Short mmCIF file of N, CA and C in Angstrom, two decimals:
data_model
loop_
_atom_site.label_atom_id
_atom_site.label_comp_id
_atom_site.label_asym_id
_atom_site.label_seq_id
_atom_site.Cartn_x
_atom_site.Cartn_y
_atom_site.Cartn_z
N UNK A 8 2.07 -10.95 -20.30
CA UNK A 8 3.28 -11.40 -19.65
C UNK A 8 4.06 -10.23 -19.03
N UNK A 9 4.13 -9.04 -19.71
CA UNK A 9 4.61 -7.98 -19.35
C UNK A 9 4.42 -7.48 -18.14
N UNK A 10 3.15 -7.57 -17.93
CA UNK A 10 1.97 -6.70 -16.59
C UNK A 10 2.30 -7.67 -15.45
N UNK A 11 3.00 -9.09 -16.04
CA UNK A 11 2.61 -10.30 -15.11
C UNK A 11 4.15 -9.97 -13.97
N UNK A 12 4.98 -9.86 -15.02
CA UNK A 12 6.62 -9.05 -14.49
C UNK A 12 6.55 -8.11 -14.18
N UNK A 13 5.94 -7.12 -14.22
CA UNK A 13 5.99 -5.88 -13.84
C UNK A 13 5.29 -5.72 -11.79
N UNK A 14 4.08 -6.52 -12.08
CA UNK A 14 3.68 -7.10 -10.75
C UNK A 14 4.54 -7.84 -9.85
N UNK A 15 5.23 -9.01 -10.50
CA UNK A 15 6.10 -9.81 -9.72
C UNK A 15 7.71 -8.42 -9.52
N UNK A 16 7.72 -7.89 -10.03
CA UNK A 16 8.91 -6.83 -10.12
C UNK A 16 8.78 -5.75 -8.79
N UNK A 17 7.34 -5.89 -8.78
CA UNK A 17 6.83 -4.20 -7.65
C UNK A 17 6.77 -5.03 -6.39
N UNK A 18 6.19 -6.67 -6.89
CA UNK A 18 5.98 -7.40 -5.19
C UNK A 18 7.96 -7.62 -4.53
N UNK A 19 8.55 -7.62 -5.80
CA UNK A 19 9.88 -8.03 -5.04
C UNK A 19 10.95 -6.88 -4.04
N UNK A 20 10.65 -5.26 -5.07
CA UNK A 20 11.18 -4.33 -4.45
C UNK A 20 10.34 -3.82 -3.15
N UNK A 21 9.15 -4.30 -3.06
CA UNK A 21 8.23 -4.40 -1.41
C UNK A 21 8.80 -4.80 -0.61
N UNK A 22 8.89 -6.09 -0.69
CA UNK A 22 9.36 -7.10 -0.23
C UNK A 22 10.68 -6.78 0.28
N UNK A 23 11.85 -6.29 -0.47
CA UNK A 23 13.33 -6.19 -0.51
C UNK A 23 13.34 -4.35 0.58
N UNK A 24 12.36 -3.68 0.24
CA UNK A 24 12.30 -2.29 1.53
C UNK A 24 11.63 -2.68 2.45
N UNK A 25 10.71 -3.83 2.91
CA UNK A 25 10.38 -4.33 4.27
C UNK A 25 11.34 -4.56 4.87
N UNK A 26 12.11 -5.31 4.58
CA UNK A 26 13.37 -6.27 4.79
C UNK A 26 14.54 -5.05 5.17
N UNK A 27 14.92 -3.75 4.11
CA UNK A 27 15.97 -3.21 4.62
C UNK A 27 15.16 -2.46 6.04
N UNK A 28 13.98 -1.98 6.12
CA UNK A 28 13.41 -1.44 7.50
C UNK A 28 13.36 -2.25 8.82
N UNK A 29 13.15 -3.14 8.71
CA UNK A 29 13.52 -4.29 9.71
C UNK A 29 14.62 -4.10 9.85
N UNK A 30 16.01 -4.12 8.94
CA UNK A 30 17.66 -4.44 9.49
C UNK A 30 17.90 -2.90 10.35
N UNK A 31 17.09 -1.97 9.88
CA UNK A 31 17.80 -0.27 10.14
C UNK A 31 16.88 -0.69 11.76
N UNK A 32 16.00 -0.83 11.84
CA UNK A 32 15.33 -0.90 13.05
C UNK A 32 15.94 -1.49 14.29
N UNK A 33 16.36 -2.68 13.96
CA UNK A 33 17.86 -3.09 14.96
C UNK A 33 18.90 -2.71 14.95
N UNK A 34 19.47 -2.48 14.41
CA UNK A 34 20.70 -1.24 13.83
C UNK A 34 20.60 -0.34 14.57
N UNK A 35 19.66 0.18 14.48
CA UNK A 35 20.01 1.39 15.36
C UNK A 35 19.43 1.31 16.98
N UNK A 36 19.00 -0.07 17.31
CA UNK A 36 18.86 -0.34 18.74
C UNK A 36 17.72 0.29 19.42
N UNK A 37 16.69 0.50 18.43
CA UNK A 37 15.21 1.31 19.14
C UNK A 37 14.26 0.22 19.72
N UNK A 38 14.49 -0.96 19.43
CA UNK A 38 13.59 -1.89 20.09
C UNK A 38 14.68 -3.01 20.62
N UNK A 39 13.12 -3.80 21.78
CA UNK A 39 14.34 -4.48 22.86
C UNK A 39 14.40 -5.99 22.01
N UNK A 40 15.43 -6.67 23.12
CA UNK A 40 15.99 -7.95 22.72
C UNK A 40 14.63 -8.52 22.33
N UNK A 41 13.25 -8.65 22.98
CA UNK A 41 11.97 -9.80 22.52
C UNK A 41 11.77 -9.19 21.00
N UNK A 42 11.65 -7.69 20.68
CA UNK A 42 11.37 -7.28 19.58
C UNK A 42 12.29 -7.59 18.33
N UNK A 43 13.56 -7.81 18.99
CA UNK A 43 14.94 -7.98 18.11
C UNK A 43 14.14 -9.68 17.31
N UNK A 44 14.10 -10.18 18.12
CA UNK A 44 14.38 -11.78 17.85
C UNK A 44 13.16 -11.45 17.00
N UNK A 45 11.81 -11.53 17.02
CA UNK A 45 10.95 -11.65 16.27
C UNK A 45 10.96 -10.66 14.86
N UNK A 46 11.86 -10.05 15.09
CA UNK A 46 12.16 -8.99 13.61
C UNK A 46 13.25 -10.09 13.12
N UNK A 47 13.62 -10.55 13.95
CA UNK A 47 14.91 -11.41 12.76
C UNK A 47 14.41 -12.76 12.22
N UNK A 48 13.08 -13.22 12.95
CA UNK A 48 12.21 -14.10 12.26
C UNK A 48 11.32 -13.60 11.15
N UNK A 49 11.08 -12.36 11.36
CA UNK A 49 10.66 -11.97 10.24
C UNK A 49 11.54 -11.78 8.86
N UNK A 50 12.31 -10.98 9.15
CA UNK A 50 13.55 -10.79 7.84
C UNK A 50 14.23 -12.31 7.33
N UNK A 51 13.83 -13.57 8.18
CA UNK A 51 14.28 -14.99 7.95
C UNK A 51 13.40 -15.25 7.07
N UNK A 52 12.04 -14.64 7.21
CA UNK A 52 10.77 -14.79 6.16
C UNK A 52 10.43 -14.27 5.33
N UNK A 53 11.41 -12.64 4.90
CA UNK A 53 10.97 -12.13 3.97
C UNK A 53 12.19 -12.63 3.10
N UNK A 54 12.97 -13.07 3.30
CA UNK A 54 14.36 -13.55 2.94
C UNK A 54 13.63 -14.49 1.70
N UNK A 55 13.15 -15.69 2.56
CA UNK A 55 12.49 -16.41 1.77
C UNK A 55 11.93 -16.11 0.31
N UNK A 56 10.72 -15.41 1.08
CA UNK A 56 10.24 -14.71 0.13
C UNK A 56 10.28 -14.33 -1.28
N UNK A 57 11.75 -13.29 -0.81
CA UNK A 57 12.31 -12.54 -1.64
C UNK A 57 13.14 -13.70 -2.81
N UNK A 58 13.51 -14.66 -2.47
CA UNK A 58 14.16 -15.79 -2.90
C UNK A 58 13.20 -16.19 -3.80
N UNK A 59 11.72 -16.33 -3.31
CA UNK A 59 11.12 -17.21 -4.10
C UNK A 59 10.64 -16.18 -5.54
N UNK A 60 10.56 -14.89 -5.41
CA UNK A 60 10.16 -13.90 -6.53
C UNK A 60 10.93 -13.60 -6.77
N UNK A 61 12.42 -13.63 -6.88
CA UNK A 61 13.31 -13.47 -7.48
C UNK A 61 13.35 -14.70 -8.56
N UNK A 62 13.00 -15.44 -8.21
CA UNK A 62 13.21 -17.01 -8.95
C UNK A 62 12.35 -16.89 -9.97
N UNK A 63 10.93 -16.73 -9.76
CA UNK A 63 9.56 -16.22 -10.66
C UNK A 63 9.79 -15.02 -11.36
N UNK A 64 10.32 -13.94 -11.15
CA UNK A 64 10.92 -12.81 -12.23
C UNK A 64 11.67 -13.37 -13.19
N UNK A 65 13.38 -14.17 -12.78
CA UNK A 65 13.81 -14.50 -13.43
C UNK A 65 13.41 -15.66 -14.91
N UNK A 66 12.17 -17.05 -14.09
CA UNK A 66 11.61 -17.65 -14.93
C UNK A 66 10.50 -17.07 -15.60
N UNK A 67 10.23 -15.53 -15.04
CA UNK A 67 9.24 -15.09 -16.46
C UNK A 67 9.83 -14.49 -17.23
N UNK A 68 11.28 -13.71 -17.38
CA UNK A 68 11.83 -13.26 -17.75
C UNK A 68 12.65 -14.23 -18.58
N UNK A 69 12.60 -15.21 -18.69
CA UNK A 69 13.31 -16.58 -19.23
C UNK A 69 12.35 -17.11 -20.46
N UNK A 70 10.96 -16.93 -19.92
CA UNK A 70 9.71 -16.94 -20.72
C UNK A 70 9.56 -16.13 -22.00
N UNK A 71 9.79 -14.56 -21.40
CA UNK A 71 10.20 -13.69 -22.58
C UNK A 71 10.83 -13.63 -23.32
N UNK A 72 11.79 -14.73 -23.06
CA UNK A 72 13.41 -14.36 -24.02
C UNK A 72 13.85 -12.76 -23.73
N UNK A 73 13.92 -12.57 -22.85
CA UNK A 73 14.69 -11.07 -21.94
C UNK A 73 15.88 -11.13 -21.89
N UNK A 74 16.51 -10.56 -22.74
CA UNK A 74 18.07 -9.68 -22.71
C UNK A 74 18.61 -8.51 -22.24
N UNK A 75 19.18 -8.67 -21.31
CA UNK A 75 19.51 -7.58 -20.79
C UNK A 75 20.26 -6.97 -21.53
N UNK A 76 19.95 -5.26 -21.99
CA UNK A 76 20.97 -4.42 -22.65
C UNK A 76 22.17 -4.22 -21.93
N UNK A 77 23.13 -3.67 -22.78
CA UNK A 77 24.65 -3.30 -22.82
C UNK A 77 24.43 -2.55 -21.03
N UNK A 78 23.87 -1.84 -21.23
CA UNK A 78 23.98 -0.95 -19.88
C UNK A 78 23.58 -1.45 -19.06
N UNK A 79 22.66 -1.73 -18.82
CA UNK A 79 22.34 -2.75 -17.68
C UNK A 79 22.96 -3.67 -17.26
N UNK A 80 23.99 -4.55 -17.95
CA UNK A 80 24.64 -5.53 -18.01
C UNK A 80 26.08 -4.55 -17.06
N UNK A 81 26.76 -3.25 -17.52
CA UNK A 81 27.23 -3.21 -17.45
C UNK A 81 27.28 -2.47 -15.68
N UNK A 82 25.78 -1.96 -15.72
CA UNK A 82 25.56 -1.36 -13.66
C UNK A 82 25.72 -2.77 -13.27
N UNK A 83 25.08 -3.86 -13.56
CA UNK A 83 25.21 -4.70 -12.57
C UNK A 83 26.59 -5.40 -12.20
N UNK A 84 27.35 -5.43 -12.91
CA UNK A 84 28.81 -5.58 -13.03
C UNK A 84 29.71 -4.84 -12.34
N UNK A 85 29.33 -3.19 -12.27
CA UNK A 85 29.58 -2.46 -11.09
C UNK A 85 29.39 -2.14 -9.71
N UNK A 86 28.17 -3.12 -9.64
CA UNK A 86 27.58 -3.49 -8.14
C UNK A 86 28.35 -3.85 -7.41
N UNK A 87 28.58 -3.72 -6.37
CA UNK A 87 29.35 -4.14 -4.86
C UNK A 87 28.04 -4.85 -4.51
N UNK A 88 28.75 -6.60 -3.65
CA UNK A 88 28.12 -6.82 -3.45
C UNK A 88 28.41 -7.31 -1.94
N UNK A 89 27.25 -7.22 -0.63
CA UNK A 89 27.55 -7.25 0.26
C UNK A 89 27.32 -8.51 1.13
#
């Protein structure tokens, strides 16, 4: 179960740096309007994605009976969120 989260854990932070390289890529205006639109269909799809292995971490992590420690509890609480 461990190996099984740890996999679904590495596919989600993939997933989540595809996604910020796509936003910096328009951001900073290096490709044209046809390239724009099909990068924002893409990031519409990794969106997804990312939604759906977030969901599968959390229900394997639900599986485990996974508690998040004191500290952890307490970065995510300090998160800004955007």
């Amino acid at each position: 179960m461990i190996e099984e989260l740890e996999k679904l854990e590495a596919l989600l932070d993939e997933a989540i740096i595809k996604r910020l390289e796509r936003y910096s890529r328009v951001k900073d205006m290096r490709v044209s309007a046809m390239e724009t639109e099909g990068i924002m269909r893409g990031i519409a799809i990794l969106n997804k994605e990312i939604k759906k292995l977030q969901t599968k971490v959390n229900d394997q992590k639900k599986m485990m009976n996974y508690h998040d420690d004191e500290i952890k509890r307490t970065q995510k609480m300090g998160r800004t969120r955007i």
